[in-house]
Each structure stands twice: as structure tokens, then as C-alpha cells.
Coordinates of C-alpha atoms in Angstrom, one line a residue:
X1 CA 104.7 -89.0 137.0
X2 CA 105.8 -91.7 139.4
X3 CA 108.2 -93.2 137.3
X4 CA 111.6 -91.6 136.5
X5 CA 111.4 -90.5 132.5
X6 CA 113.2 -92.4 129.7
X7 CA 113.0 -89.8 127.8
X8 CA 113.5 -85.9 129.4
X9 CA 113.6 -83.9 126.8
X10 CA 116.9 -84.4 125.4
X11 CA 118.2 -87.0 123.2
X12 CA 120.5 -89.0 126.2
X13 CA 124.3 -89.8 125.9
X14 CA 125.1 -93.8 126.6
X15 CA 128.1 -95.2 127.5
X16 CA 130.1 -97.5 126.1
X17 CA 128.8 -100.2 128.5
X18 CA 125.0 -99.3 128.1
X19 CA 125.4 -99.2 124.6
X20 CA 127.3 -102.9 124.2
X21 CA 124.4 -104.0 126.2
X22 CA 121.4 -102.7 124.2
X23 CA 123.2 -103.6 121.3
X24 CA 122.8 -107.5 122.4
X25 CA 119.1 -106.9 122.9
X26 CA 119.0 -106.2 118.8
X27 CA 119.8 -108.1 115.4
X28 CA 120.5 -106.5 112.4
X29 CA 119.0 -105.1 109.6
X30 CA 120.6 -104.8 106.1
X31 CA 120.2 -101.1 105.1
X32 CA 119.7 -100.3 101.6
X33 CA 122.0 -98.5 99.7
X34 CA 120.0 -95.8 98.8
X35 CA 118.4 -95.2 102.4
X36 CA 121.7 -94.3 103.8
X37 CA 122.3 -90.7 104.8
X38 CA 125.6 -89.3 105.7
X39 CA 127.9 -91.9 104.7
X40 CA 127.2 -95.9 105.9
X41 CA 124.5 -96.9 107.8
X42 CA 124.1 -99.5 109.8
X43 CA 120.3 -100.6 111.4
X44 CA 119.8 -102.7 114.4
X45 CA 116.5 -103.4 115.8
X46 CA 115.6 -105.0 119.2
X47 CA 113.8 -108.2 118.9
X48 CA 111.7 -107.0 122.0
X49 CA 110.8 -104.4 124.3
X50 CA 114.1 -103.1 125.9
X51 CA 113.9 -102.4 130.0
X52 CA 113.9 -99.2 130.7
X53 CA 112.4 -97.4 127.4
X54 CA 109.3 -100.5 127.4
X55 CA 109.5 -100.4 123.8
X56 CA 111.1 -102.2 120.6
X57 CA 114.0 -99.5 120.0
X58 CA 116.2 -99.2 116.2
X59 CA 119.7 -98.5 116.4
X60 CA 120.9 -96.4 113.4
X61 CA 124.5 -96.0 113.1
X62 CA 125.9 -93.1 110.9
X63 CA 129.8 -91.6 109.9
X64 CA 130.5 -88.8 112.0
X65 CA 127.4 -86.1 111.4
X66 CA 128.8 -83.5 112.0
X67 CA 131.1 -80.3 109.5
X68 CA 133.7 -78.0 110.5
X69 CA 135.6 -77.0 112.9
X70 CA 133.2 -77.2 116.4
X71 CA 134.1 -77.8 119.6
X72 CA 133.1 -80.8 122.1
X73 CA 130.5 -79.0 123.9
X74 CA 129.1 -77.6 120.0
X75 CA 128.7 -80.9 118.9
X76 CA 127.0 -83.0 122.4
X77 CA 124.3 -79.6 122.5
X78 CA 123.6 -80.6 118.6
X79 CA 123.3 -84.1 119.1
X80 CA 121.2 -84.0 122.6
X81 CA 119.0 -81.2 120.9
X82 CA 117.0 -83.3 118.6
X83 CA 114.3 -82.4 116.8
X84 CA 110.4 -83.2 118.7
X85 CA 107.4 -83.4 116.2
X86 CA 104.6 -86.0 116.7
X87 CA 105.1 -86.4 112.4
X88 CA 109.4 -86.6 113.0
X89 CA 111.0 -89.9 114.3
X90 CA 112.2 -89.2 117.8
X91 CA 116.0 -89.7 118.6
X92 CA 115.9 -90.8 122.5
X93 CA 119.7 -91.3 122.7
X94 CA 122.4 -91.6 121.1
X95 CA 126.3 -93.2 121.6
X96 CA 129.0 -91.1 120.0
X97 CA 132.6 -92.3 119.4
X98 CA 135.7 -90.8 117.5
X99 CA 134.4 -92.2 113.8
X100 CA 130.6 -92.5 114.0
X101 CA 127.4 -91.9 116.3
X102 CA 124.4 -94.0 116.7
X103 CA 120.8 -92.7 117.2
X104 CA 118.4 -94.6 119.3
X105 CA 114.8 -94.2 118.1
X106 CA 111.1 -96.3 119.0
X107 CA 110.7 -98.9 116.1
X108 CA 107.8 -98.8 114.4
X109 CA 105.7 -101.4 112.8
X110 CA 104.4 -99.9 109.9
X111 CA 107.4 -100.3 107.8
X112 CA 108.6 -97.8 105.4
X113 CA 106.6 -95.9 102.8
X114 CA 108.6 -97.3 100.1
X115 CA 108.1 -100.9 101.5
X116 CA 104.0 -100.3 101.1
X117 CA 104.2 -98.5 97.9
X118 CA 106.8 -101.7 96.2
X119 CA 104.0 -103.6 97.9
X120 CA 101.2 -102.1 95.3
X121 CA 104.0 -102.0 92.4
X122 CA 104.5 -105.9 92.8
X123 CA 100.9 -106.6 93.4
X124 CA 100.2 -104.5 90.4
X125 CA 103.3 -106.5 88.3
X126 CA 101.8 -109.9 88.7
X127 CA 97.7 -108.6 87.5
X128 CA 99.7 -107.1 84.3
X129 CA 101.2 -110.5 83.6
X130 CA 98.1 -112.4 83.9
X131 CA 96.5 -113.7 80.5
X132 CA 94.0 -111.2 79.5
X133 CA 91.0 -113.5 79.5
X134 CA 91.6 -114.1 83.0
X135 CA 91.5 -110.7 84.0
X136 CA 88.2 -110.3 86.2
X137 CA 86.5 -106.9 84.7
X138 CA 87.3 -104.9 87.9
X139 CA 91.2 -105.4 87.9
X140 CA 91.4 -103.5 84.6
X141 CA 89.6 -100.6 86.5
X142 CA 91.4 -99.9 89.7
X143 CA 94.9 -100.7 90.4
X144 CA 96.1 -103.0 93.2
X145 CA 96.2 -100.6 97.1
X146 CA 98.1 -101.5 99.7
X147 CA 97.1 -97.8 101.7
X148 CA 93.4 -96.8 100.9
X149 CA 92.9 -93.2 99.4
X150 CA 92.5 -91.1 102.3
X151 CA 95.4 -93.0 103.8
X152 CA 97.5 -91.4 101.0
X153 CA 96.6 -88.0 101.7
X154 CA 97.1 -88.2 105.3
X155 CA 100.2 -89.3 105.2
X156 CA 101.2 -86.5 102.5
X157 CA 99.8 -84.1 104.8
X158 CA 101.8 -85.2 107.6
X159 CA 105.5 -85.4 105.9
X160 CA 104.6 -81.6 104.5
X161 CA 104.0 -81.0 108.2
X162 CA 107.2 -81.9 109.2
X163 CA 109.3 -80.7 107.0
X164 CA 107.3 -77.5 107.1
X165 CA 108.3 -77.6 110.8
X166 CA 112.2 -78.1 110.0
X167 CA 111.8 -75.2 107.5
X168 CA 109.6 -72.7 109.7
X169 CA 109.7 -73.6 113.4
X170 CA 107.5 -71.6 116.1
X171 CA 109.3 -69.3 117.9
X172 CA 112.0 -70.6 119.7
X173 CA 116.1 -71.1 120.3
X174 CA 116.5 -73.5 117.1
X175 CA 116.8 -72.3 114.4
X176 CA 115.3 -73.0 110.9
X177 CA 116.8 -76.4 108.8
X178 CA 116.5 -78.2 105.7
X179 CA 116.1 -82.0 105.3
X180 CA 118.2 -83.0 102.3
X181 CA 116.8 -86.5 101.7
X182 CA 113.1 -86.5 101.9
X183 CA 112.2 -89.6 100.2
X184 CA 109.9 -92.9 101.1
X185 CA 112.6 -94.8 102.1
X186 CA 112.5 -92.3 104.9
X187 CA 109.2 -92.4 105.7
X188 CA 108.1 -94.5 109.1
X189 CA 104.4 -95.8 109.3
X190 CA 102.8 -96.7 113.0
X191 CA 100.9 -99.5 113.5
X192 CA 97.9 -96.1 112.3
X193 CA 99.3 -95.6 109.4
X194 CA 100.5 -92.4 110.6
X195 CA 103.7 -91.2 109.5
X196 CA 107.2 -90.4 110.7
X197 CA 109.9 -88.8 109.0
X198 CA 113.5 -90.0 109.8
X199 CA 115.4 -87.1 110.4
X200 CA 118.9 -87.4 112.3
X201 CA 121.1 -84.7 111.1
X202 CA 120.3 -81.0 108.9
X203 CA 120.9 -81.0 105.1
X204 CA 122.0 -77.0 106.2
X205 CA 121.0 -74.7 109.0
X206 CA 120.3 -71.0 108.7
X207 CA 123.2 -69.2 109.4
X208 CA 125.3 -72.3 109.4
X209 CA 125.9 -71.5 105.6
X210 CA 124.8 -68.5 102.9
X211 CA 121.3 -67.7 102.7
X212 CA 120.8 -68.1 99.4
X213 CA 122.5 -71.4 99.9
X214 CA 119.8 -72.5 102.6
X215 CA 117.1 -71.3 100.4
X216 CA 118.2 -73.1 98.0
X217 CA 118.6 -76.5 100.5
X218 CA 114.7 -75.8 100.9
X219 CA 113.9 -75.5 97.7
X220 CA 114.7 -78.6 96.8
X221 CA 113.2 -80.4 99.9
X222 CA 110.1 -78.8 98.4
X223 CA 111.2 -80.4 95.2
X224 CA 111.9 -83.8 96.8
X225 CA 108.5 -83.8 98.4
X226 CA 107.2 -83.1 94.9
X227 CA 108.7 -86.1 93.0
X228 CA 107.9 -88.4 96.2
X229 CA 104.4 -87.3 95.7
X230 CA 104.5 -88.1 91.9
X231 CA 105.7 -92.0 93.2
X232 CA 103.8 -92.2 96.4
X233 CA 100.5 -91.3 94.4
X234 CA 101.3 -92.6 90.7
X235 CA 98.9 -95.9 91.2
X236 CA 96.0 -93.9 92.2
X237 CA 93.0 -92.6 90.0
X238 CA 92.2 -89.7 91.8
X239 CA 96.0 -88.4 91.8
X240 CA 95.9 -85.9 88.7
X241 CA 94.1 -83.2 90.1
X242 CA 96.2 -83.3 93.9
X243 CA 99.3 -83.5 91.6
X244 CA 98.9 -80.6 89.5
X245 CA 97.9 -78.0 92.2
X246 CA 100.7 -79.3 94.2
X247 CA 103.4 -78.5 91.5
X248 CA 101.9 -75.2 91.3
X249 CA 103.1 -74.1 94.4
X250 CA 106.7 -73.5 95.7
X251 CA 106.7 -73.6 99.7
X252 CA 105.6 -76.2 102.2
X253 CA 103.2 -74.2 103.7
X254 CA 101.3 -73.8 100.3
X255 CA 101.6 -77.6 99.8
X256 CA 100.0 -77.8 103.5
X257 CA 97.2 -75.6 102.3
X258 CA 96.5 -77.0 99.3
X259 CA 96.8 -80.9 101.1
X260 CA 94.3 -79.5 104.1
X261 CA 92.1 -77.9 101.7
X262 CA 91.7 -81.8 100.4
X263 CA 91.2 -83.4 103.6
X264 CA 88.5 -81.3 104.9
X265 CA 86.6 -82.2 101.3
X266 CA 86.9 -85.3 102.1
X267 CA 86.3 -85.5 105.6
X268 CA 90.0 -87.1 106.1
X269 CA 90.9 -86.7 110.0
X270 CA 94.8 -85.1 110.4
X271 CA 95.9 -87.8 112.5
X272 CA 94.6 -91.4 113.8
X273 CA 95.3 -91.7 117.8
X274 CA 96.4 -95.5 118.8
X275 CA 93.2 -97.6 119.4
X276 CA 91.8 -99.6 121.9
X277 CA 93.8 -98.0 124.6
X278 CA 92.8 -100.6 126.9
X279 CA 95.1 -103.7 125.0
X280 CA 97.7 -100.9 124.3
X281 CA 100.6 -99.0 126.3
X282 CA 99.7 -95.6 126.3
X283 CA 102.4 -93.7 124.9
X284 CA 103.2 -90.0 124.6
X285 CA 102.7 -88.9 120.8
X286 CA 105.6 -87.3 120.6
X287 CA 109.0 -89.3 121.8
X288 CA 106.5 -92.7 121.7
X289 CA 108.7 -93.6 125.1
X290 CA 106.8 -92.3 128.0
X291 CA 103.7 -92.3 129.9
X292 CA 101.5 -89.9 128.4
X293 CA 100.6 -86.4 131.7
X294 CA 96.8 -86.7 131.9
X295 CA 96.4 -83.5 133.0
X296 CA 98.7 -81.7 130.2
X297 CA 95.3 -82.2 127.8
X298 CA 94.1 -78.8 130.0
X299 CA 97.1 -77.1 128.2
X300 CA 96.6 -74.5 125.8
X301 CA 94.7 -76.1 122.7
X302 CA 92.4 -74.6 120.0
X303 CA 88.5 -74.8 121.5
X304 CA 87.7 -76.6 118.7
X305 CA 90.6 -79.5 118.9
X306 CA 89.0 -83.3 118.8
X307 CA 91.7 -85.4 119.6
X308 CA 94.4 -83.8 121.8
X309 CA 97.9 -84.7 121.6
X310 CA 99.0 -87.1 124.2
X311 CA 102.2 -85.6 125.5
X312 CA 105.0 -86.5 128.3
X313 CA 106.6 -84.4 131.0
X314 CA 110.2 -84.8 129.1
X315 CA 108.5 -83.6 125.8
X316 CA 107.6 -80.7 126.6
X317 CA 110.4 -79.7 129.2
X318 CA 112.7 -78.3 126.2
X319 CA 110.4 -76.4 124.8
X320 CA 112.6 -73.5 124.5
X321 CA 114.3 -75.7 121.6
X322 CA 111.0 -78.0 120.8
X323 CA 107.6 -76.1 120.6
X324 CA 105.1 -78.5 121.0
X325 CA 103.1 -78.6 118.3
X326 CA 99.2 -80.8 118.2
X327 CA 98.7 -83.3 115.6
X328 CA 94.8 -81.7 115.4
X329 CA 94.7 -78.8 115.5
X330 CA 98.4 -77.8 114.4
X331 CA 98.4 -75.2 117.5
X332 CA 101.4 -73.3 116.9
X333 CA 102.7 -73.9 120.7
X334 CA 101.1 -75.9 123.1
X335 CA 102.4 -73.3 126.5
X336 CA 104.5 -75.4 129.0
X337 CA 103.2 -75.0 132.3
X338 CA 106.8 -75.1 134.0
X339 CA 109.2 -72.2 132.3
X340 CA 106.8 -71.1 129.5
X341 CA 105.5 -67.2 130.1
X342 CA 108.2 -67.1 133.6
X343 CA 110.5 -64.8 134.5
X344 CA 113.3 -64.8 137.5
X345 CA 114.9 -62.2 139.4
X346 CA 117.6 -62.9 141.3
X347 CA 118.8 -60.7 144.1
X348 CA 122.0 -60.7 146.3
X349 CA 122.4 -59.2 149.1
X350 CA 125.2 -57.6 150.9
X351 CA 127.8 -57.3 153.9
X352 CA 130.1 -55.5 155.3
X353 CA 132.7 -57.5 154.3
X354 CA 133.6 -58.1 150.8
X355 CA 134.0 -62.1 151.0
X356 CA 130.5 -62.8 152.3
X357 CA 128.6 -61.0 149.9
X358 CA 130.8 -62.8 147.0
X359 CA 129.2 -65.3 148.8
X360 CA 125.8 -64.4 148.2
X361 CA 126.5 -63.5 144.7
X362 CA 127.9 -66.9 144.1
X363 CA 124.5 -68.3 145.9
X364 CA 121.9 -67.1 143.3
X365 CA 124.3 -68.5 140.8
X366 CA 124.7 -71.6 141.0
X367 CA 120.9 -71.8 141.7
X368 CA 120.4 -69.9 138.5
X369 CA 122.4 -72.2 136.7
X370 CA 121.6 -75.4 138.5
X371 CA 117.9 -74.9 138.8
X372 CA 116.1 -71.6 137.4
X373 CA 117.9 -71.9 133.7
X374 CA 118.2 -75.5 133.5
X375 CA 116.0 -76.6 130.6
X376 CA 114.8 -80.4 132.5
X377 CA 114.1 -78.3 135.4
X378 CA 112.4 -74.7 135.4
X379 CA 114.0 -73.6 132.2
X380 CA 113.5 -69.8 132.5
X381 CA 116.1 -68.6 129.9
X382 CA 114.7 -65.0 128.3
X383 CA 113.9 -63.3 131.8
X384 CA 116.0 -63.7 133.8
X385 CA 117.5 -60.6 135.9
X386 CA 120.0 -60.5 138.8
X387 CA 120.2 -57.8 141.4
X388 CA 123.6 -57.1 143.0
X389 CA 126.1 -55.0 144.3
X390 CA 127.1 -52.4 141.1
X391 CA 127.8 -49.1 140.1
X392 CA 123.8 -49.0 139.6
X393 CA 122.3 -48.4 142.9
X394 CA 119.8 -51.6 144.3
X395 CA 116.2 -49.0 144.0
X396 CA 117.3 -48.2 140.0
X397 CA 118.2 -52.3 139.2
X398 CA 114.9 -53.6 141.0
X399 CA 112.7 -50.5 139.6
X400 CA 113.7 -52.3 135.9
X401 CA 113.6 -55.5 136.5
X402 CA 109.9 -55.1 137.8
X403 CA 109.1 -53.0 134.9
X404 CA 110.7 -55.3 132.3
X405 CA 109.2 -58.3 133.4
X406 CA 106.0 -56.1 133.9
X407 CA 104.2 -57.7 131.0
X408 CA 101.1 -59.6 129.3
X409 CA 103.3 -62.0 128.6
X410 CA 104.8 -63.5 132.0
X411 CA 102.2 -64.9 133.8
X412 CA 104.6 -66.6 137.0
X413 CA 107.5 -64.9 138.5
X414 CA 110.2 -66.7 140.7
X415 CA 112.0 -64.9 143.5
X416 CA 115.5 -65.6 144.6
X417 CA 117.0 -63.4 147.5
X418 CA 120.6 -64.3 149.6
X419 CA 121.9 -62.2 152.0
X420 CA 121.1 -60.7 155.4
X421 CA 117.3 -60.5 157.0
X422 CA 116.2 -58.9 160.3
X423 CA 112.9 -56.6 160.9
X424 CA 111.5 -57.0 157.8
X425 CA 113.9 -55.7 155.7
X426 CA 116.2 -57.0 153.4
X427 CA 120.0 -55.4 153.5
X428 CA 121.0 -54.3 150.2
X429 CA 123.8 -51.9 150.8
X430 CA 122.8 -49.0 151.6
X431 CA 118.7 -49.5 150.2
X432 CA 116.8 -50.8 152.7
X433 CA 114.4 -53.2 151.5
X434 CA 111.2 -53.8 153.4
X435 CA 109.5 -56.8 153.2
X436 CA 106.0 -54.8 152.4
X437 CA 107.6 -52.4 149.5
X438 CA 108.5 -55.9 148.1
X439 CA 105.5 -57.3 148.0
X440 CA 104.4 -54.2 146.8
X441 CA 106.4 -54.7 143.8
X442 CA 105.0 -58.2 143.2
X443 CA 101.5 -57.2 144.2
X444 CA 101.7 -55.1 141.1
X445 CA 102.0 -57.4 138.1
X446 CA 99.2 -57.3 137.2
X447 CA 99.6 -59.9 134.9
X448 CA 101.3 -62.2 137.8
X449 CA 99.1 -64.7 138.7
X450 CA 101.9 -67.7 140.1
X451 CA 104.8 -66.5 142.6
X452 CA 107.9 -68.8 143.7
X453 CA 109.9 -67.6 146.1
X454 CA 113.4 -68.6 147.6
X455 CA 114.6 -66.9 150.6
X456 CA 117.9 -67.8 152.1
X457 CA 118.1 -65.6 154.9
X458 CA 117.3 -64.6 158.6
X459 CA 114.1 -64.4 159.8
X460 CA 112.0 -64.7 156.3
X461 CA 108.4 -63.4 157.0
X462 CA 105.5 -65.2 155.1
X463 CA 104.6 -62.7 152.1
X464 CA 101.1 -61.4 151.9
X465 CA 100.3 -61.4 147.9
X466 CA 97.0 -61.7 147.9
X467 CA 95.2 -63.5 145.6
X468 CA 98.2 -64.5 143.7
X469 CA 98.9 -68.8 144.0
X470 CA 102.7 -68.3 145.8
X471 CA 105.0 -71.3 146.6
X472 CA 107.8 -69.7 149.1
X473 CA 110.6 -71.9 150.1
X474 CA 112.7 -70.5 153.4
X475 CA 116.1 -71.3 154.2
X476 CA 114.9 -71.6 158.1
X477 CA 112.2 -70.5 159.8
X478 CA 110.6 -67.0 160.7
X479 CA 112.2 -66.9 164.0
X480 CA 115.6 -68.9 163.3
X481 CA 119.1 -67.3 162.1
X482 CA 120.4 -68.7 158.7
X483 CA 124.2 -69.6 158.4
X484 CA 126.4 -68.0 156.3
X485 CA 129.1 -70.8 155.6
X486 CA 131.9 -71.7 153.2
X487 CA 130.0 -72.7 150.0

């Protein structure tokens, strides 16, 4: 993308001084008494599209939401790690000070679910008060809508997605969490009429408390969802049978069954892209911020998927902690293309004296840390091996790292070495490393098909790996010496 990301992947921390400033660009909002989460709430909304994110934003402002004892750095990672689910409202940033944090989200026009559904009550109020005779025939049949039928079951569909989501997520870092206040009032609609659930901080997380306690927590979202669907559908003819095979039932995932089984009767599509891109900003599906990446519809979908999910660079950089998931065709993991199925080994060289090869050590590091692990950059976390001077000899550490990362899964490895280079071969102690036995090693991942390779050292040769796509990135050129320096 051209453009430098409002959203990467993270919720953002503001200042102080940002904050005042986007808090001028919004008016406020009385909160009702019953929508408010964790203590007060207070709701701003900008009056127009803020610079920057090119979008109305909300501001909702919340006591402190956070329990126990944690420390500074426990409490920024669980407020940066939001939640990311095209059927979840997305927290971009958020401002934090000793009393209370506030969550900056996309507005959307829709309204609340509640606000539609008082719409048909009050609609439905004033036929009931009309004089009898002046009832036209077809009033007495069909109840006042303000969301058509298929609408209805959409949207159910949707919030049971989501919550089924917080319950059960993919494989990944975070770790399974209940709601504790699924309700209308909490319920976002786009401009089409898709929904968004408002979701800033866990009822309970698992192992944050007991397990029967978090069972129970989900047991009564799934009892919440219930009684919301009792409300959300009470006006609606056709609700009785959707009603009772829903209370049948005791997880979200057999509420999503029994809700999908309905819209494919019916013909209902899952989700309802924006329209008439041309008059619209194209906007990722997910954090509804950013400029969709074209070329991320190529990513791993099912072959039968209609309507892709449009998705941003920043979305799906973290998704070690947010899988993306598609709207369609509810793929459990769309694969990032950067991080997703990699693996790094990381090898340091040595010298005779003691100080330099702490130096090398101390290179793959902070490269490690500052580049290779970083989740907004490659974000290889799970295979990551270093190679260095230890009681294990350099031919036993590199003969398992190969063979560990030896598998169906990685598909792209990256390649770090530091130390000393000179006629083809690499100077690990006393193991000689040749520049062919290496690509030797590479050569055979089979599974390999994408090679990275960083070497800061003397003399680096160009490595022959075939057919394999390689990026290698030399310190100097093939016939130049590289500096060892202070770091």
C-alpha cells in the first residue's frame, strides 16, 4: 500500500494531545443507562470524517477495564490486542489514563439493533391504538417491520458468529473469552444491515478464572443470545419454529448450525458487501479503516467462496492473535502471506576472542526481536531457532533445527548468519561451514518453496537453491570485507 496504515494490526495508544484533539472533532452522545458496560460510559461521535483514519470515528469512554493485580506492560498488550472479526466492532485505538480508558472505533450508520427493533415496537403501538374500523384488513395480518425477514436471520447468524468466535477461536496466541453483555443495545448495523457486536473488554478469560467458572460465563452468553433472540424476533410470524430449535440447543456452534441450516432454505446470503463501490470508499471488512490489498483475495479461501472478504495489510499482520476469518465462507484462517507457515534460524558465528562473538550473538538479536518476531513486521514467533556458541556442538544444533523446521507445514524459511566469511565457509568454532553443505541443508526442505536470507559477513557468495523463490540480503558485497564494530 502506498499509504502509511491507520490501522496495523493493533489497537494504537494516543496521547494526551492526540486525544484532546480528536475529541474536538466529536459531540456527544447520551449513553443509556443500560448500554453501559464496566461502570460509566461515556460516547462521543465525530461529526465528520477524522484526517488520518478517513472515517466518522465513536469514542467510548469506560472505568478502568481491567482486574487484579497486572503489571503496565500486562495491561497496554491487553488493550493493543483487540479482538478482529468482520461481525465484532473494531477498536483502532484507544487513550488510557490512571481512572478510565477510551476505545476508538469506525461509527456506523445503522444504529443499534435495539434502536430498529423500538422502531417496529412504536410503529406497532400506534396501529394497536387506532379505532378498529379504521384498521385496513392487512394491518391486523402482519405486524409493522422495520428489518425484512431475512434481514432478521442474517443478523442472528452473524452475532452467533461472533460470539462463537470469542468462545472458540482458530488456533492461535489468544485465548478463548466470554462476552458478558450480549444484548441489542450492543448490536451495531452498517449502512448493509450487517451486524457488529460491541465488544471492548472479556466478561472472563480461560484460565484467567476457574473453568467451571468460564463455562459457566458462556453459558449464559448462550443464554443471553437466547432471550435477545426471543425480543429481536417476537414481531415476526415466522419466529416460532427458529425459536424453538434454537432453545433446544446449548452451544453457539449448534445455534450457528441450526441458523445456517435456515439461510441456505431460504437462500439468505451470509453477509451483504458495501454497494456501488464506485460512490463508496473502499474499506477493509474487518477494522473498516483502511484500503482494502487487492491481491490478498488470492489468499487461501474455500473454492466455492462468492464474495471474498476485503481485508487490509494491518488486519491481517497480527494474525498470530487475530485469525482472519471470511464473512462467506467462514474459512477457519485465511493464511498470512508474511509470518503464516515461516520459520527462522538464526546463527552466530564466532571468534577468537570472546567480545566479538558476544557481538555477533547480540546481532541476530536484536534482529530477532526488532524484525523476525515483531508481529507488524515478519511475525515468525513458533519457529524460531538460534545457533550459537554452547555446550552443543554447531553440526548437532543446525542438524535439528533443519529437521524441526523440516515440515509440511513451513512453507518459507528466513536465514540469519553474523560472524566471520572467507572461501566459502562460514566459521563456527571449530565446524566449518561450507557455503554448499548449507545450501544443501536448504535445498532439502522439501516443503520450502520461499528462502530469506541475511548475511552479515565477509565475502557472502550468492546461494544456488534452485528452484526455490530466495530474497538474500548481504551486508557488503561478494568481494568486500564487512566491519565488525561497536554495536
Amino acid at each position: 500500500m502506498d499509504e502509511r496504515l491507520a490501522f496495523n494490526g493493533k489497537a494504537g495508544k494516543l496521547d494526551g494531545r492526540v486525544f484532546s484533539k480528536l475529541k474536538l472533532l466529536c459531540r456527544p452522545v447520551k449513553a443509556r443507562q443500560d448500554n453501559a458496560q464496566q461502570g460509566n460510559e461515556t460516547t462521543l461521535v465525530s461529526k465528520d470524517d477524522v484526517p488520518f483514519y478517513n472515517t466518522r470515528l465513536v469514542l467510548r469512554t469506560v472505568e478502568k477495564p481491567w482486574t487484579g493485580d497486572l503489571s503496565e506492560e500486562e495491561i497496554e498488550n491487553n488493550l493493543e490486542q483487540i479482538i478482529l472479526h468482520y461481525a465484532i466492532v473494531p477498536q483502532v485505538a484507544y487513550y488510557r489514563n490512571k481512572q478510565t480508558v477510551s476505545f476508538v472505533a469506525p461509527y456506523f450508520g445503522g444504529g443499534t439493533l435495539d434502536e430498529v427493533i423500538q422502531k417496529e415496537r412504536d410503529k406497532t403501538a400506534a396501529v394497536e391504538t387506532e379505532i378498529p374500523s379504521e384498521r385496513k384488513p392487512e394491518i391486523t395480518l402482519e405486524r409493522p417491520q422495520t428489518l425484512e425477514w431475512k434481514d432478521k436471520l442474517r443478523i442472528l447468524y452473524q452475532i452467533c458468529r461472533a460470539i462463537e468466535y470469542l468462545h472458540q477461536p482458530p488456533k492461535c496466541e489468544r485465548k478463548p473469552a466470554s462476552h458478558g453483555n450480549i444484548c441489542m443495545q450492543n448490536v451495531l448495523l452498517d449502512e448493509q444491515k450487517n451486524d457488529r457486536l460491541l465488544f471492548l473488554t472479556p466478561k472472563s478469560v480461560e484460565g484467567g478464572v476457574g473453568e467451571e467458572q468460564f463455562q459457566e460465563d458462556k453459558n449464559k452468553d448462550v443464554h443471553a443470545f437466547k432471550e435477545m433472540t426471543h425480543d429481536f424476533l417476537k414481531q415476526s410470524r415466522k419466529k416460532t419454529d427458529v425459536l424453538a430449535r434454537i432453545q433446544r440447543v446449548v452451544t453457539m456452534t449448534d445455534i450457528k448450525k441450526e441458523l445456517e441450516s435456515d439461510l441456505r432454505g431460504e437462500g439468505i446470503n451470509w453477509w451483504t458487501p458495501l454497494q456501488d463501490v464506485g460512490k463508496t470508499k473502499e474499506k477493509c471488512e474487518i477494522c473498516c479503516v483502511n484500503k482494502p490489498e487487492k491481491t490478498f483475495e488470492k489468499l487461501t479461501h474455500d473454492q466455492f467462496c462468492g464474495s471474498k472478504i476485503q481485508m487490509c495489510v494491518g488486519c491481517l499482520r497480527n494474525w498470530q492473535f487475530n485469525p482472519v476469518k471470511c464473512h462467506t465462507c467462514d474459512q477457519d484462517k485465511i493464511r498470512s502471506p508474511v509470518g503464516d507457515g515461516w520459520c527462522a534460524i538464526m546463527i552466530a558465528g564466532t571468534d577468537e576472542k570472546q567480545d566479538i562473538t558476544k557481538r555477533f550473538e547480540d546481532d541476530i538479536e536484536k534482529l530477532k526481536d526488532r524484525v523476525i518476531t515483531k508481529a507488524t513486521l515478519m511475525g515468525v514467533r513458533n519457529n524460531v531457532v538460534t545457533v550459537k556458541k554452547s555446550n552443543t556442538t554447531y553440526g548437532e544444533q543446525l542438524e535439528k533445527a533443519f529437521n524441526n523446521v523440516d515440515t509440511p507445514e513451513i512453507t518459507t524459511i528466513v536465514l540469519v548468519y553474523s560472524g566471520h566469511h572467507w572461501d566459502g565457509i562460514f566459521q563456527l568454532d571449530t565446524y566449518p561451514l561450507k557455503d554448499s553443505e548449507l545450501e544443501m541443508k536448504i535445498n532439502g526442505l522439501k516443503h520450502v518453496t520461499k528462502v530469506i536470507v541475511f548475511l552479515d559477513c565477509c565475502y557472502p557468495k550468492k546461494f544456488n537453491l534452485g528452484d526455490k523463490a530466495v530474497l538474500q540480503i548481504n551486508a557488503v558485497t561478494s568481494r568486500q570485507k564487512a566491519i565488525c564494530g561497536q554495536a
